[in-house]
XYZ file of C-alpha atoms in Angstrom:
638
model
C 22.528 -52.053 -34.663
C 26.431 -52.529 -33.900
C 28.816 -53.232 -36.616
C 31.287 -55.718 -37.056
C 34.787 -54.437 -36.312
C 36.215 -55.666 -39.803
C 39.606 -55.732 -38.606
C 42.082 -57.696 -36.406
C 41.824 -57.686 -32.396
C 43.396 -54.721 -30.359
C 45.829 -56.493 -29.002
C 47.283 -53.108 -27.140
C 43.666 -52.913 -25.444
C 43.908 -56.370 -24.587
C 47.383 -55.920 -22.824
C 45.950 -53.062 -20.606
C 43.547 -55.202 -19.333
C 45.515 -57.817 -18.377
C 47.788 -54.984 -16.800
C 44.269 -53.617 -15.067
C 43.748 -56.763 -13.513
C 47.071 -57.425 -11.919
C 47.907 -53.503 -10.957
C 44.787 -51.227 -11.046
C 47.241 -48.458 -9.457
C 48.757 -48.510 -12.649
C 46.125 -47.328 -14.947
C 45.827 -43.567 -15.627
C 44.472 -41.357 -18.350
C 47.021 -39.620 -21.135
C 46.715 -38.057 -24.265
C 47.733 -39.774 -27.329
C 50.120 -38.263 -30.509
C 46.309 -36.667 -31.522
C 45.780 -35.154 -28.573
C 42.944 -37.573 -27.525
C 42.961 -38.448 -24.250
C 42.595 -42.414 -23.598
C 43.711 -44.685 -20.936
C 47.168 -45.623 -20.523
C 49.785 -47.271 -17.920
C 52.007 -45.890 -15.480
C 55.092 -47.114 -16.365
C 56.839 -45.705 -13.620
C 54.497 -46.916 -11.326
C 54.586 -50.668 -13.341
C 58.203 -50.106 -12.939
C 57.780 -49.187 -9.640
C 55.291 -52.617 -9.152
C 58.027 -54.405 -10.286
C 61.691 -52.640 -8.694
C 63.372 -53.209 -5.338
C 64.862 -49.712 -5.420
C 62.770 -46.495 -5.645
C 61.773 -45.198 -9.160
C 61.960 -42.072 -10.130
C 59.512 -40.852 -12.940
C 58.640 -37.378 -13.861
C 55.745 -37.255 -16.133
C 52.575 -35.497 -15.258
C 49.372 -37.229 -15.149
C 46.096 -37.137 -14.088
C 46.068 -39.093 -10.096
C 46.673 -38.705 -6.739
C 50.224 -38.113 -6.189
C 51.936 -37.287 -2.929
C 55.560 -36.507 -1.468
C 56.582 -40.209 -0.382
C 54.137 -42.289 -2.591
C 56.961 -44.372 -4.260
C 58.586 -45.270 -1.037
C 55.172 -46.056 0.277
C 54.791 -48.241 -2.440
C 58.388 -49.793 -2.259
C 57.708 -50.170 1.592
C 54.568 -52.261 1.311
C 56.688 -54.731 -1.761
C 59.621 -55.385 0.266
C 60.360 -57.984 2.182
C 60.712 -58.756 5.957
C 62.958 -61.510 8.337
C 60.014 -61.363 10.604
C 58.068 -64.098 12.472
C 54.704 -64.592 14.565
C 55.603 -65.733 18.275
C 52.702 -67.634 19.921
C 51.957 -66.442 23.213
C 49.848 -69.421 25.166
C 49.351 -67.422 28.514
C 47.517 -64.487 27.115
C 45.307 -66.967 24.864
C 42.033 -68.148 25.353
C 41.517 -71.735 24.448
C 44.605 -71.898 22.128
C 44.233 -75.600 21.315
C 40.724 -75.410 19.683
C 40.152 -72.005 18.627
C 40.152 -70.881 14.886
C 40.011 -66.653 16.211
C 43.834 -64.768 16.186
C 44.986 -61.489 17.986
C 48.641 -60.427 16.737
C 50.473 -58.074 18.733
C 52.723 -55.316 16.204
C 53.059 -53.346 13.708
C 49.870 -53.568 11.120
C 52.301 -53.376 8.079
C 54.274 -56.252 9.608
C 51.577 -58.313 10.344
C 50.012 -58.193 6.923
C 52.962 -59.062 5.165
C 53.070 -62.305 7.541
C 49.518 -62.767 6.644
C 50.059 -62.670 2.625
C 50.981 -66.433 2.160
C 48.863 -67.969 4.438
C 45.544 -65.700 3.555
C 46.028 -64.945 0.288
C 42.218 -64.498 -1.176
C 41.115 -65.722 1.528
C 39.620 -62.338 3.592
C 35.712 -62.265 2.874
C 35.814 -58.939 4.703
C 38.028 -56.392 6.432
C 36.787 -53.396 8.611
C 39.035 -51.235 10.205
C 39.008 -47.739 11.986
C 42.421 -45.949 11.478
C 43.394 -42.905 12.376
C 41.467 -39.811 11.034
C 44.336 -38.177 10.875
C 42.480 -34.627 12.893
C 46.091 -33.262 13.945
C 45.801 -35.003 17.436
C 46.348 -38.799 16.565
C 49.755 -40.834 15.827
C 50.635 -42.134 12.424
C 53.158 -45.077 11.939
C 56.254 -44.083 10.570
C 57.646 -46.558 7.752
C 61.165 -46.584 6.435
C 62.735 -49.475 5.153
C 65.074 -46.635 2.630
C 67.954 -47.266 5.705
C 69.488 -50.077 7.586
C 67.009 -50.495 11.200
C 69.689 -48.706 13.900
C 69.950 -45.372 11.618
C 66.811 -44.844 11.099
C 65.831 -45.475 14.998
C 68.992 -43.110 16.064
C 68.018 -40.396 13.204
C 64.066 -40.080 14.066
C 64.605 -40.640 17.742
C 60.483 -41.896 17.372
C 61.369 -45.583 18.910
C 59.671 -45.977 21.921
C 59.517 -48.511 25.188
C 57.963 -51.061 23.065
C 59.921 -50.846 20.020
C 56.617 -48.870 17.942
C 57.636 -46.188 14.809
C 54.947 -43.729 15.948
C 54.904 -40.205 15.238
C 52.259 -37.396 16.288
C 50.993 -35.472 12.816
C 50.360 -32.251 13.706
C 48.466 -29.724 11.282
C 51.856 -27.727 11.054
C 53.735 -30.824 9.934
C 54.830 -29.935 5.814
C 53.717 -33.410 5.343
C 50.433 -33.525 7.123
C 48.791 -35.202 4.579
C 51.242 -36.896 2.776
C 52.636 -38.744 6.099
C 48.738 -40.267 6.823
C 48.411 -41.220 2.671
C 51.742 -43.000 2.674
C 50.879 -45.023 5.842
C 47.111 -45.784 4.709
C 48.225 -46.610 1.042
C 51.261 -49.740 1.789
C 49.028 -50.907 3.813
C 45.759 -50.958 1.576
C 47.897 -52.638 -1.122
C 48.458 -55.495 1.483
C 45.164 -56.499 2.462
C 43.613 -56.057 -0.482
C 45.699 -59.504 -1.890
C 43.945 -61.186 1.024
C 40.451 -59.939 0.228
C 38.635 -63.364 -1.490
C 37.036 -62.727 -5.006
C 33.880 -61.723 -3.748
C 35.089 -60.186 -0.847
C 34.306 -56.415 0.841
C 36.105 -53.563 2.721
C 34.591 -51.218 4.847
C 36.953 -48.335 6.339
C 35.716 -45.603 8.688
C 36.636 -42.433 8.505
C 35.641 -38.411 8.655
C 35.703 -35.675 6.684
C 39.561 -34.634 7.333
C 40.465 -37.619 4.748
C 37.267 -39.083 3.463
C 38.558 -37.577 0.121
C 41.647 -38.699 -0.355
C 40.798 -42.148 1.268
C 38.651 -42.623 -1.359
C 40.927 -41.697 -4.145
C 43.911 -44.493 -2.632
C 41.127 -46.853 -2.872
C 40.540 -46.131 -6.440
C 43.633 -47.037 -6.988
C 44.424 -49.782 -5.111
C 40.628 -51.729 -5.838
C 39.751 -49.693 -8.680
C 36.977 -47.299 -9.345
C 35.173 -49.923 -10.748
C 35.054 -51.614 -7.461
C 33.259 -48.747 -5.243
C 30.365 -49.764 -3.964
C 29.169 -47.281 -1.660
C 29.973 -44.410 1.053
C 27.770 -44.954 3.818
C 27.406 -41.757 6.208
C 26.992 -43.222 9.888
C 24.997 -40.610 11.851
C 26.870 -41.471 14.903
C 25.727 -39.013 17.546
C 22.885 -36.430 18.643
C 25.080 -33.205 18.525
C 28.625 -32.430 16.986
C 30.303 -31.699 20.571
C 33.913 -29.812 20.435
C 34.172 -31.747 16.993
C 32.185 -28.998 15.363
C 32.683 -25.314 14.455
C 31.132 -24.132 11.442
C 28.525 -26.941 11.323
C 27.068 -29.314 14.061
C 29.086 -32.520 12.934
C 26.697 -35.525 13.968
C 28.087 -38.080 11.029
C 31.183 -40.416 10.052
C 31.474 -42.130 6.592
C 32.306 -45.697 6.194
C 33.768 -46.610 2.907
C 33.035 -49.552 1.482
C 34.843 -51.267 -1.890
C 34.458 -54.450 -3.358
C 37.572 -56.769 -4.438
C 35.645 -57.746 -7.523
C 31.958 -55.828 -8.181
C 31.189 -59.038 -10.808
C 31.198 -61.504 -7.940
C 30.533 -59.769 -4.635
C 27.138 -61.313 -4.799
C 24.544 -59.915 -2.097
C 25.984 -58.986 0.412
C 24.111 -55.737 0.771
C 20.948 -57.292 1.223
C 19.378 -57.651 4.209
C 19.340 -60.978 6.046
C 15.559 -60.416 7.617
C 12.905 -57.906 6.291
C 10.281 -58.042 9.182
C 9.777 -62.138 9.155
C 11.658 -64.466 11.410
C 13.674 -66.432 9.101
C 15.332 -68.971 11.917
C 17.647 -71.585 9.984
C 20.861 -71.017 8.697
C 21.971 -72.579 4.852
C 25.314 -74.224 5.221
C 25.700 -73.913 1.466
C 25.068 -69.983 0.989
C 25.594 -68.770 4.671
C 22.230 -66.941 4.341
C 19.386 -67.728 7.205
C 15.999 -69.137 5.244
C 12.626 -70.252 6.037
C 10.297 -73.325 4.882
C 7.394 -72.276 2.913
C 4.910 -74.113 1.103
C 5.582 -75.122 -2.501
C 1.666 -74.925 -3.545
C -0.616 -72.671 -4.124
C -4.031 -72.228 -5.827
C -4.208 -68.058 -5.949
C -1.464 -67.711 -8.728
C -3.608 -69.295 -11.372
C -3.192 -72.629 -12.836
C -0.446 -74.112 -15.578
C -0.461 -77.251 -16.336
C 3.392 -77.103 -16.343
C 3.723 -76.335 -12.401
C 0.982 -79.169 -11.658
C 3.386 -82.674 -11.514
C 3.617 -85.224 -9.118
C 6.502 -85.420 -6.425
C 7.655 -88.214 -5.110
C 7.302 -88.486 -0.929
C 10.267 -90.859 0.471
C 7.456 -94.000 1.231
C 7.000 -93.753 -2.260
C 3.590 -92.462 -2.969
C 3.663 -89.086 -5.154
C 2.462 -86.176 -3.747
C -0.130 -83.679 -6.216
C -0.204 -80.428 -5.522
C -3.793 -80.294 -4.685
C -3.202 -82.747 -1.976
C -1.163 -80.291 0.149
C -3.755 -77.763 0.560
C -6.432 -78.154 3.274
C -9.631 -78.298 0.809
C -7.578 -80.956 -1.146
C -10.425 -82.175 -3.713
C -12.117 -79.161 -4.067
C -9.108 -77.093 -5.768
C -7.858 -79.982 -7.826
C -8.411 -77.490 -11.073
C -6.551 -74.328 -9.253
C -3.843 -76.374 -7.499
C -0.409 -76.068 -8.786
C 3.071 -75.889 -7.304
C 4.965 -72.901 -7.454
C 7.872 -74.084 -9.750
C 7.667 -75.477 -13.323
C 8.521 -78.644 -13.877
C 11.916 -77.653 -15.574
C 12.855 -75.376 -12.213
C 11.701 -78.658 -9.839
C 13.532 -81.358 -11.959
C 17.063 -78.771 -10.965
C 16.150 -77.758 -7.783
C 14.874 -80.710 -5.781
C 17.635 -80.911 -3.136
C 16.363 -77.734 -1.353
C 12.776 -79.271 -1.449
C 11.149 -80.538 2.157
C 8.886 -83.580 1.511
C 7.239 -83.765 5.363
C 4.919 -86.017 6.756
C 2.080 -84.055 8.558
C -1.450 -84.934 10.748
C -2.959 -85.015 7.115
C -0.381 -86.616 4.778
C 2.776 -85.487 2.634
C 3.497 -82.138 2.065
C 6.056 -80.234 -0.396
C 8.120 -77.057 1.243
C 10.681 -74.874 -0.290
C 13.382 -72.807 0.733
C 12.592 -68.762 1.588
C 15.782 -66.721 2.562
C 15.362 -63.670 4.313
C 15.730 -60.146 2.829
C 15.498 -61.319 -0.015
C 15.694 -57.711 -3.088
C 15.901 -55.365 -0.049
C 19.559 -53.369 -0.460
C 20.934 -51.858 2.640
C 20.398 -47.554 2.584
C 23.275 -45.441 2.651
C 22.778 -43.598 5.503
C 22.913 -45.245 8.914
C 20.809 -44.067 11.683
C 22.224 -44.548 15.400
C 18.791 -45.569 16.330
C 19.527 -49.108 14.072
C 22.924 -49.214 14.896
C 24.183 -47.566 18.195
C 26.436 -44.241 17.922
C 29.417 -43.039 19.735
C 27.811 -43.066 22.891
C 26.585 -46.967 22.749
C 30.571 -47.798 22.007
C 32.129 -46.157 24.662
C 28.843 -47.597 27.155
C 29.859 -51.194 25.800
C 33.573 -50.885 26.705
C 32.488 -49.450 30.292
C 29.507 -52.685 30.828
C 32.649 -54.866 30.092
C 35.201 -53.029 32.269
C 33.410 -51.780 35.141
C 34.440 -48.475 34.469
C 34.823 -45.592 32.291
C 37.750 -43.732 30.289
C 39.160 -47.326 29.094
C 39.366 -46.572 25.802
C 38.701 -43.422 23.739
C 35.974 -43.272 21.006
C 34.934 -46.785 20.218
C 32.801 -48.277 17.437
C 29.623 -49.816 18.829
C 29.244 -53.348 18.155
C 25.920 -53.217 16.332
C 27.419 -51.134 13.956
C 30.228 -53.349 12.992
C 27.428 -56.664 13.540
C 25.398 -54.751 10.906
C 27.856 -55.795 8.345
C 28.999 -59.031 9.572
C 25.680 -60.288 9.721
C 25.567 -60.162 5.536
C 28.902 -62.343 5.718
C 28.672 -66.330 5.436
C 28.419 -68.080 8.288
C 32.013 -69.147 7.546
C 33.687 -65.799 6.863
C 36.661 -64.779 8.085
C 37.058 -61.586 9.368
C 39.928 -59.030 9.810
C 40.643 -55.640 10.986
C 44.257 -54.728 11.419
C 43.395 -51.867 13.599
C 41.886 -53.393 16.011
C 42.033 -50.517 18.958
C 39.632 -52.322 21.599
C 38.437 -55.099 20.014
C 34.835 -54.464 18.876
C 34.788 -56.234 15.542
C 36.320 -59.316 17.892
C 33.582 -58.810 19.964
C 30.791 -58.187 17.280
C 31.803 -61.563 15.135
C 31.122 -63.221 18.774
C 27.731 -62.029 19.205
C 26.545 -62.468 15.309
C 27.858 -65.662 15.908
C 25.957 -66.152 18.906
C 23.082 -65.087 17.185
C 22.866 -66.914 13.813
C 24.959 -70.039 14.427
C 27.853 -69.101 12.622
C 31.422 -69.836 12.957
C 33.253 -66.663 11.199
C 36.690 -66.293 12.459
C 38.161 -62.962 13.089
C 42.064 -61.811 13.086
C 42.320 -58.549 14.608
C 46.214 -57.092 14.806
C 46.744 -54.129 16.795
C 50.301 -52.152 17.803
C 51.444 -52.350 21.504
C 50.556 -48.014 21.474
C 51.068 -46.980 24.770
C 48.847 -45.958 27.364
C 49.074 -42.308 28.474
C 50.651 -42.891 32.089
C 47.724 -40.146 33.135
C 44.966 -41.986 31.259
C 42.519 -44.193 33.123
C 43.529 -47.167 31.185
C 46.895 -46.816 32.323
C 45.788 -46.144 36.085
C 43.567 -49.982 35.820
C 46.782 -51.662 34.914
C 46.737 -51.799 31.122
C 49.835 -50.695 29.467
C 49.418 -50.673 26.013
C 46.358 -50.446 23.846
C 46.871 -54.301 22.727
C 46.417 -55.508 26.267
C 43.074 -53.429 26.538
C 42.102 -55.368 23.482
C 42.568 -58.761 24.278
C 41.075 -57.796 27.714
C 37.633 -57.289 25.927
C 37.958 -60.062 24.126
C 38.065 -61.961 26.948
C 35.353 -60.450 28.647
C 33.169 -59.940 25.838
C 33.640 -63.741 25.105
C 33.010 -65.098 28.501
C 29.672 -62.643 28.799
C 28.506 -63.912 25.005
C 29.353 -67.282 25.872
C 26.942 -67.003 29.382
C 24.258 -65.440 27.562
C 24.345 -68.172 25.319
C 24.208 -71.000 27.267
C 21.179 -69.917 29.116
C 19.329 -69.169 25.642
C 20.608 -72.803 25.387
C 19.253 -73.770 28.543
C 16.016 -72.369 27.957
C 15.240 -74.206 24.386
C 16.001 -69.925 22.776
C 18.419 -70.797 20.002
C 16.933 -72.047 16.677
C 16.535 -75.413 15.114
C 20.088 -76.099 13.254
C 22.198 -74.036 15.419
C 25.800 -75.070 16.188
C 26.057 -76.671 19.916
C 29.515 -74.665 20.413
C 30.367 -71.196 20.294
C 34.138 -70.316 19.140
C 35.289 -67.571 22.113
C 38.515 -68.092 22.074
C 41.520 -66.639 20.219
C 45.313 -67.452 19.379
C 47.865 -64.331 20.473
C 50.560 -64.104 18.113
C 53.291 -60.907 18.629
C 55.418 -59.969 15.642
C 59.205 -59.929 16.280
C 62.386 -60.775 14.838
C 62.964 -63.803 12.897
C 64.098 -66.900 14.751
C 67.085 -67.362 12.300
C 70.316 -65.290 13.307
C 71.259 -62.784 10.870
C 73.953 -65.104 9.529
C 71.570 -67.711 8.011
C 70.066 -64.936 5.895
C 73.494 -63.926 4.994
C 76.224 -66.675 4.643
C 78.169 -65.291 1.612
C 79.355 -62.707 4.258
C 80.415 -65.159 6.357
C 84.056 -65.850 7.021
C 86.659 -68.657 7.299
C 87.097 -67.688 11.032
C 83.683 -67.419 11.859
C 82.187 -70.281 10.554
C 81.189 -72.106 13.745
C 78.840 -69.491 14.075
C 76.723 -71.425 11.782
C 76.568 -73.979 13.093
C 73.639 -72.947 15.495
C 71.833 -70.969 13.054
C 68.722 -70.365 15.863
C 68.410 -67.767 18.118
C 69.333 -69.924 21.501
C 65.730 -68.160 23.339
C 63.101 -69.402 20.543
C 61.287 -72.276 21.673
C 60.452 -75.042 19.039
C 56.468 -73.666 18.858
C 58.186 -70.591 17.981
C 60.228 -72.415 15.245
C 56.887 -74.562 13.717
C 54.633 -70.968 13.784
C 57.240 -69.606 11.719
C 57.473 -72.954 9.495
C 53.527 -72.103 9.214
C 54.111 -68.832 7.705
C 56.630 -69.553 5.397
C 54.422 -72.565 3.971
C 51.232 -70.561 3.966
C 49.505 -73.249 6.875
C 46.892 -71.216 8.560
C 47.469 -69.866 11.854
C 44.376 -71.571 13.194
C 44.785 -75.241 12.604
C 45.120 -77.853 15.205
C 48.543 -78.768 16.620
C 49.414 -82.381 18.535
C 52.796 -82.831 20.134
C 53.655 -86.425 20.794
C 56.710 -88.001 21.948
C 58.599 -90.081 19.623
C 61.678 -91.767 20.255
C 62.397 -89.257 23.394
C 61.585 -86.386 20.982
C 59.044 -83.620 20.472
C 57.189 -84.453 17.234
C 54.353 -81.804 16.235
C 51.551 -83.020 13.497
C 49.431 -80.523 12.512
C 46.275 -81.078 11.316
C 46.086 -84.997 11.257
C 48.761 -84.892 8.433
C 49.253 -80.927 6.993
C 52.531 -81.223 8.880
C 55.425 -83.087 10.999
C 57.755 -81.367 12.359
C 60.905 -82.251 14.502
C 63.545 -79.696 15.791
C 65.167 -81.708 18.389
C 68.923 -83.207 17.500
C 70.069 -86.583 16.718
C 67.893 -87.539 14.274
C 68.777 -91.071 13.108
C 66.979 -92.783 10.385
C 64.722 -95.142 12.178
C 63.270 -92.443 13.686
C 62.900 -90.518 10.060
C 61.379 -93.532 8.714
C 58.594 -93.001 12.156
C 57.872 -89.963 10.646
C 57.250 -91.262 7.045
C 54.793 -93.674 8.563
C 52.521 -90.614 8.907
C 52.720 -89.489 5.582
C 52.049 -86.227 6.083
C 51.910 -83.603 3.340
C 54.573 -81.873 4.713
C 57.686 -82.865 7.108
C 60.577 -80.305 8.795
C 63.485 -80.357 10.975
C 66.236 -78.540 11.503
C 69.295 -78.321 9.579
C 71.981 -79.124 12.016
C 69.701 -81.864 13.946
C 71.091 -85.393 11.808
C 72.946 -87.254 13.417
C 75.530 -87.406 11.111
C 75.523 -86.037 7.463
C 75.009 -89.759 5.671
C 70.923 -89.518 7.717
C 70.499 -85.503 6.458
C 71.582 -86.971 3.079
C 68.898 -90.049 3.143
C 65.887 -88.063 4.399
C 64.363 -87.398 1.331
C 65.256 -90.845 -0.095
C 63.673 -92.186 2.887
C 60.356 -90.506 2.657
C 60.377 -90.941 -1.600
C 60.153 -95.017 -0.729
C 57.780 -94.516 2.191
C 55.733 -91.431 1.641
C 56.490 -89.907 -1.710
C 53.981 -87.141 -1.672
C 55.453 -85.588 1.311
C 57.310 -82.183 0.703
C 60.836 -82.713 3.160
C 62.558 -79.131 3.935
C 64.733 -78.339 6.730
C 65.363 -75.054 8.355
């Protein structure tokens, strides 16, 4: 029997928690004045959490520590003057699609991402380098102004990447990869939603120490599995000691309490052909009565049909009169009376009759291990790329798409799905075709660097320059070849009953650059007397005004993927997004007639540019305006 505690709260134990919650990282294990060793905080590392400048700290504690973890840490906190450019001509369907491709640095891109997808992620998968000796890490160094560090590492190349090879004889071989993987695990996991998952793939050169960083940056608490992904028949020039025929995919939940199922199985042998809006999983109707489970009189209740006649349970089976004493329905009365709505009351040849809801797989967890014959191996990845392209040596060592589907298939039909490095494009592709499949509309956002091609590589020879254009080649492929095979299921009467009658194969290409602001808006304390008309056009003179409202979208956390009108007002480009998410104006001369246009919308949100009033007296009514005509709107300028 537990005893009472007999004395006040422990309010220090009640502090580390909340600490726990906000920066798992920051719990660690030290002994106390009796030599008991208890769990504690980092408070170099809270400081750390919480510093623009690095930290030093030198007690000794039990974690994973590495040359460069601070700085890895105080590169994925600090901020960037970075935008997303749209890029219409390498798009597919830009005006309708919800699917985005950004072009750049990973670390970038997630920082761009944390506003707008904040706990929004309901699963990331990515493949990063293994880090065998004979990949490229990024290198990350925000310690020194942009120009020195390019002239001192002399690792820029033709398309403006921080890439470095990581040789076995670098001091740093393992430090390097952990600093890179680390800043950028502490991004994405603020996008992950409550419930949401991460699977990473790796081998046994890091599987260790990947799962350590993950520890930290989810918690321990939060591991849910390692599953070992027998990917190919033999081991190849990959093995020496041992015949190597396996990868591990870790997997970590954001929050354990609420990750629901997601490691059941959607089917376990029965067709289950309709898709539940409400829980994303695919179901089945199945008869509410029975007369084999033995009677209650509790489960035997009339329900009502929709002519208004009630409906026995007896009446539903085909002997009807002759089991009135062993007929009952399946659910107590209690259970019916807060469960109706997923009830199906159907008319049939021989009356009304009551069917419930059966979801598929339902108690059956997903094993561990994961046999190529389920999922495809190496072999199956590197045949899918070669189908799509018409020929082989594309791309090196991709992830089949079964294997990727064979998570997103456990997602809600509504997930959205990211993998930052994105290589080829096979979780793109894989959403597609689980889409295709189920009905579902899961978005994806894959970001992957501009790496070069090697000039000698067959990649190179078909045209494509960087890895990123071989990736939103697939895509384009893959789509058009999903979107075929679909239509003829179509065609042919194939797809279930409750299937969507579109299929999302599109996707928005964004490219990280520089922000659109000149470096004098960001700094105009330095400015000078003399150089003050250099203000006055605070824009870089090439961004377009698309360029200008993506960037608006970031800064205001809009999603990438919403719907964009431009109509002409007054001679000038107006943008509203999403009915009324946003107006937004950049041309000059804005007079107030033309403000009070805008207020007519009453959008949620309005922007224009700072220097585009007419004359100060308008930029000094604008907001006056809008609080008499649309007082909910939010008014900022840029």
């Amino acid at each position: 029997m537990d005893k009472l505690k007999m004395q006040s709260p422990n309010l220090v134990e009640a502090n580390v928690d909340k600490i726990a919650a906000f920066f798992p990282n920051c719990i660690t294990e030290s002994r106390d004045e009796n030599g008991i060793v208890r769990r504690a905080i980092d408070f170099d590392l809270l400081r750390q959490e919480l510093s623009t400048i690095i930290v030093e700290g030198p007690q000794e504690r039990y974690q994973l520590n590495w040359p460069g973890k601070r700085e890895a840490l105080l590169t994925a906190n600090a901020p960037i003057a970075k935008t997303l450019r749209p890029c219409r001509e390498e798009s597919v369907d830009f005006e309708n699609t919800k699917n985005i491709f950004i072009e750049g640095d990973n670390l970038d891109a997630l920082k761009l991402l944390q506003e707008t997808y904040l706990g929004k992620i309901k699963m990331i998968y990515f493949d990063p380098p293994y880090n065998t000796g004979n990949d490229f890490l990024y290198e990350d160094d925000f310690a020194e102004d942009i120009e020195s560090f390019k002239i001192r590492s002399n690792q820029k190349d033709e398309v403006g990447n921080r890439l470095i090879s990581n040789n076995e004889s670098n001091g740093r071989f393992h430090s390097d990869w952990l600093s890179m993987m680390y800043s950028r695990l502490k991004l994405a996991s603020n996008l992950l939603i409550d419930d949401g998952v991460i699977f990473i793939s790796i081998d046994d050169n890091e599987v260790h120490n990947l799962r350590k960083i993950c520890n930290e940056v989810f918690g321990e608490n939060n591991f849910i599995c390692c599953f070992i992904w027998n990917s190919k028949t033999t081991g190849g020039h990959d093995s020496k000691d041992a015949n190597i025929v396996h990868e591990y995919i870790l997997c970590f939940g954001n929050n354990t309490e609420k990750r629901g199922s997601f490691i059941k199985l959607i089917d376990s042998g029965t067709e289950y052909p309709l898709n539940d809006p409400e829980s994303g999983k695919t179901f089945k109707w199945d008869s509410l009565w029975t007369v084999s489970h033995g009677y209650t009189e509790n489960c035997d209740y009339p329900i009502p049909a929709p002519d208004g006649s009630n409906v026995w349970p007896w009446m539903c089976h085909k002997d009807g009169e002759k089991v009135k004493k062993r007929a009952r329905w399946f659910w107590s009365k209690e259970t019916y009376e807060a469960q109706k709505k997923e009830l199906l009351v159907k008319k049939t040849d021989v009356g009304w009759k009551v069917y419930k809801k059966v979801f598929g797989g339902s108690g059956i967890p997903i094993q561990t291990i994961i046999n190529r014959d389920m999922v495809g191996g190496t072999s199956e990845g590197k045949a899918a790329v070669e189908e799509l392209f018409g020929q082989a040596g594309v791309f090196e060592n991709p992830k089949p798409p079964r294997l990727i589907k064979s998570f997103i298939e456990r997602m809600p039909l509504d997930a959205i799905i990211l993998d930052f490095f994105a290589g080829s494009g096979t979780t793109a592709q894989a959403t597609m075709e689980q889409n295709a499949t189920d009905g579902g509309n899961r978005q994806f956002i894959m970001v992957q660097l501009p790496e070069p091609c090697d000039e000698k590589s067959e990649a190179y020879k078909a045209g494509y320059k960087t890895i990123a254009e071989i990736g939103k080649e697939r895509i384009r492929r893959a789509g058009k070849k999903i979107k075929e095979e679909w239509e003829e299921k179509n065609r042919q009467g194939v797809l279930v009953e409750g299937m969507q009658q579109s299929l999302d194969i599109g996707f928005r290409v964004f490219k990280v650059d520089t922000s659109n602001m000149k470096d004098v808006y960001y700094t105009p304390d330095a400015l000078k007397q003399e150089n003050l008309e250099l203000f006055k056009d605070h824009i870089k003179p090439e961004r377009t005004p698309e360029d200008l409202l993506f960037q608006v979208f970031i800064d205001w956390g809009l999603d990438l993927s919403l719907p964009i009108a431009a109509e002409t007002i007054d001679k000038k480009t107006v943008f509203i997004v999403d009915k009324d998410a946003l107006v937004a104006c950049f041309d000059k001369g804005i007079t107030e007639e033309f403000v009070k246009k805008l207020a007519g919308y009453k959008p949620v949100r309005v922007v224009f540019r700072d220097d585009a009033f007419a004359n100060d007296a308008v930029k000094i009514n604008v907001e006056q305006i809008f609080k008499l005509l649309s007082p909910k709107t939010e008014v900022k300028a840029i």
